[in-house]
Tab-separated table of C-alpha atoms in Angstrom:
chain	number	residue	atom	x	y	z
A	1	MET	CA	-3.055	-7.557	-5.170
A	2	LYS	CA	-4.686	-10.054	-2.918
A	3	THR	CA	-6.774	-8.348	-0.270
A	4	ALA	CA	-8.801	-5.219	0.262
A	5	ALA	CA	-6.030	-3.882	2.497
A	6	ASN	CA	-3.617	-4.069	-0.445
A	7	TYR	CA	-6.020	-2.018	-2.543
A	8	MET	CA	-6.493	0.533	0.235
A	9	VAL	CA	-2.755	1.013	0.721
A	10	VAL	CA	-2.244	1.555	-3.015
A	11	MET	CA	-5.199	3.969	-3.151
A	12	PHE	CA	-3.731	5.999	-0.287
A	13	MET	CA	-0.381	6.030	-2.080
A	14	ILE	CA	-2.048	7.332	-5.252
A	15	MET	CA	-4.066	9.963	-3.361
A	16	PHE	CA	-0.975	11.183	-1.519
A	17	TRP	CA	0.963	11.254	-4.795
A	18	LEU	CA	-1.778	13.338	-6.453
A	19	PHE	CA	-1.784	15.709	-3.482
A	20	ARG	CA	1.971	16.176	-3.779
A	21	VAL	CA	1.630	16.763	-7.538
A	22	VAL	CA	-0.758	19.613	-6.736
A	23	VAL	CA	1.698	20.961	-4.136
A	24	ALA	CA	4.574	20.853	-6.634
A	25	TYR	CA	2.450	22.454	-9.369
A	26	MET	CA	1.281	25.292	-7.113
A	27	ALA	CA	4.840	25.944	-5.992
A	28	GLY	CA	6.012	25.817	-9.616
A	29	ILE	CA	3.580	28.477	-10.798
A	30	GLY	CA	4.309	30.621	-7.741
A	31	LYS	CA	0.900	30.533	-6.084
A	32	SER	CA	0.523	30.027	-2.370
A	33	PHE	CA	-0.902	26.744	-1.170
A	34	MET	CA	-1.499	25.296	2.278
A	35	VAL	CA	1.690	23.173	2.025
A	36	ALA	CA	4.964	24.133	0.373
A	37	PRO	CA	7.794	21.802	-0.677
A	38	ILE	CA	11.254	22.163	0.851
A	39	ASN	CA	13.001	21.925	-2.493
A	40	GLN	CA	11.090	21.996	-5.783
A	41	VAL	CA	13.595	19.867	-7.711
A	42	VAL	CA	13.839	17.196	-5.023
A	43	GLU	CA	10.053	17.162	-4.733
A	44	ILE	CA	9.689	16.394	-8.437
A	45	VAL	CA	12.323	13.651	-8.230
A	46	ILE	CA	10.479	12.139	-5.248
A	47	LEU	CA	7.244	12.264	-7.263
A	48	PHE	CA	8.797	10.269	-10.108
A	49	ILE	CA	10.334	7.757	-7.718
A	50	SER	CA	6.972	7.407	-5.987
A	51	LEU	CA	5.173	6.840	-9.283
A	52	ILE	CA	7.535	4.004	-10.204
A	53	CYS	CA	7.226	2.547	-6.717
A	54	ILE	CA	3.414	2.654	-6.901
A	55	ALA	CA	3.490	0.614	-10.098
A	56	LEU	CA	5.845	-1.916	-8.533
A	57	VAL	CA	3.891	-2.096	-5.271
A	58	ILE	CA	0.837	-3.031	-7.323
A	59	LYS	CA	2.919	-5.958	-8.599
A	60	ARG	CA	3.806	-6.734	-4.935
A	61	LYS	CA	7.583	-6.149	-5.218
A	62	LEU	CA	9.241	-5.749	-1.819
A	63	PHE	CA	12.205	-3.725	-3.084
A	64	ALA	CA	9.768	-1.064	-4.367
A	65	GLY	CA	8.366	-0.679	-0.862
A	66	ILE	CA	11.842	-0.356	0.578
A	67	ILE	CA	12.786	2.276	-2.013
A	68	TYR	CA	9.539	4.114	-1.233
A	69	LEU	CA	10.336	3.964	2.488
A	70	VAL	CA	13.887	5.268	2.045
A	71	ALA	CA	12.786	8.064	-0.297
A	72	ASN	CA	9.985	9.188	2.002
A	73	PHE	CA	12.123	9.012	5.126
A	74	GLY	CA	14.898	10.903	3.373
A	75	TYR	CA	12.661	13.732	2.242
A	76	TYR	CA	9.576	13.884	4.462
A	77	GLY	CA	11.403	12.715	7.589
A	78	VAL	CA	13.759	15.675	7.362
A	79	TYR	CA	10.796	17.929	6.598
A	80	LEU	CA	8.975	16.569	9.654
A	81	TYR	CA	12.030	17.149	11.830
A	82	ASN	CA	12.442	20.714	10.518
A	83	ASN	CA	8.792	21.514	11.263
A	84	VAL	CA	8.580	19.849	14.681
A	85	MET	CA	11.810	21.202	16.196
A	86	PRO	CA	10.653	24.851	16.337
A	87	ILE	CA	7.496	23.684	18.092
A	88	ILE	CA	9.502	21.672	20.638
A	89	GLN	CA	11.931	24.553	21.245
A	90	GLY	CA	9.037	26.775	22.260
A	91	ASN	CA	8.687	28.951	19.196
A	92	GLN	CA	5.220	29.979	18.204
A	93	LEU	CA	3.139	27.280	16.518
A	94	THR	CA	1.823	28.427	13.165
A	95	VAL	CA	-0.784	26.801	10.997
A	96	THR	CA	1.679	26.229	8.163
A	97	ASN	CA	4.230	24.556	10.470
A	98	GLY	CA	1.552	22.340	11.954
A	99	LEU	CA	0.099	21.403	8.562
A	100	ASN	CA	3.532	20.746	7.072
A	101	ALA	CA	4.377	18.533	10.056
A	102	PHE	CA	1.087	16.664	9.715
A	103	ILE	CA	1.515	16.029	5.978
A	104	SER	CA	5.090	14.873	6.565
A	105	LEU	CA	3.925	12.563	9.333
A	106	VAL	CA	1.282	11.092	6.993
A	107	ALA	CA	3.973	10.457	4.374
A	108	VAL	CA	6.245	8.712	6.855
A	109	ILE	CA	3.414	6.585	8.266
A	110	LEU	CA	2.203	5.704	4.763
A	111	SER	CA	5.653	4.496	3.744
A	112	ILE	CA	5.890	2.319	6.864
A	113	VAL	CA	2.436	0.861	6.171
A	114	VAL	CA	3.425	0.077	2.569
A	115	VAL	CA	6.456	-1.917	3.701
A	116	MET	CA	4.432	-3.685	6.394
A	117	ASP	CA	1.794	-4.593	3.813
A	118	LEU	CA	4.397	-5.998	1.446
A	119	LEU	CA	6.093	-7.926	4.246
A	120	SER	CA	2.775	-9.430	5.320
A	121	ASP	CA	2.710	-11.422	2.069
A	122	LYS	CA	5.896	-13.180	3.114
A	123	THR	CA	4.663	-14.084	6.597
A	124	LYS	CA	1.270	-15.543	5.756
A	125	LYS	CA	0.564	-19.126	6.712
A	126	PRO	CA	1.098	-21.548	3.852
A	127	ALA	CA	-1.799	-23.641	2.610
A	128	ASP	CA	-2.452	-26.933	4.352
A	129	LYS	CA	-1.096	-29.602	2.047
A	130	SER	CA	-1.868	-32.600	4.261
A	131	THR	CA	-5.314	-33.227	2.741
A	132	GLU	CA	-4.835	-31.550	-0.611
A	133	TRP	CA	-3.906	-34.841	-2.299
A	134	PHE	CA	-7.371	-36.210	-1.574
A	135	TYR	CA	-9.456	-33.254	-2.703
A	136	ALA	CA	-7.321	-32.364	-5.699
A	137	ASN	CA	-7.223	-35.947	-6.991
A	138	LYS	CA	-10.042	-36.655	-9.444
A	139	ASP	CA	-9.201	-40.390	-9.506
A	140	LEU	CA	-10.670	-40.757	-6.018
A	141	ASP	CA	-14.009	-39.150	-6.908
A	142	ARG	CA	-16.974	-41.467	-6.761
A	143	ASN	CA	-17.895	-42.761	-10.204
A	144	LEU	CA	-21.430	-43.983	-10.674
A	145	ASP	CA	-22.298	-46.970	-12.783
A	146	ASP	CA	-24.834	-46.617	-15.614
A	147	ARG	CA	-27.114	-48.963	-13.694
A	148	ALA	CA	-26.926	-46.912	-10.499
A	149	ASP	CA	-30.058	-45.430	-9.009
A	150	LYS	CA	-29.842	-41.659	-9.572
A	151	ASN	CA	-33.021	-40.788	-7.665
A	152	GLN	CA	-32.651	-38.450	-4.766
A	153	TYR	CA	-34.835	-40.087	-2.129
A	154	LYS	CA	-35.848	-37.963	0.789
A	155	THR	CA	-36.933	-39.334	4.098
A	156	LEU	CA	-39.313	-37.651	6.425
């Protein structure tokens, strides 16, 4: 990880993953929570895929970001569509539909940001090598003779 933005993206991935673990746990024990998964089994599979992708995104692997994007679009994109369509068709807006749509939108946006962050490593400007030979070469450093005056004279 190279920049603070890389750390922030990974932290958001971990926070969202922990939130979805809580959602899956609450649905598994049968208690009501503010967000409910579409399918409990698919949710758990997505959680394991996300955990592996988080570890690989930390190592800056592009294919992990693409897998994360496909998994999130496949699950949360459908969930977003299913929650937004009743609102568009004029059915009554409920708090659960709105919250489910918001959480799904966050998941989709987060997956896009992860891929953009990983792609930004590939598009950065390479280092300027035109003067590197001079500064990296220790043979061209100034060597002082034993007889040289080492006083640091200051003028007024």
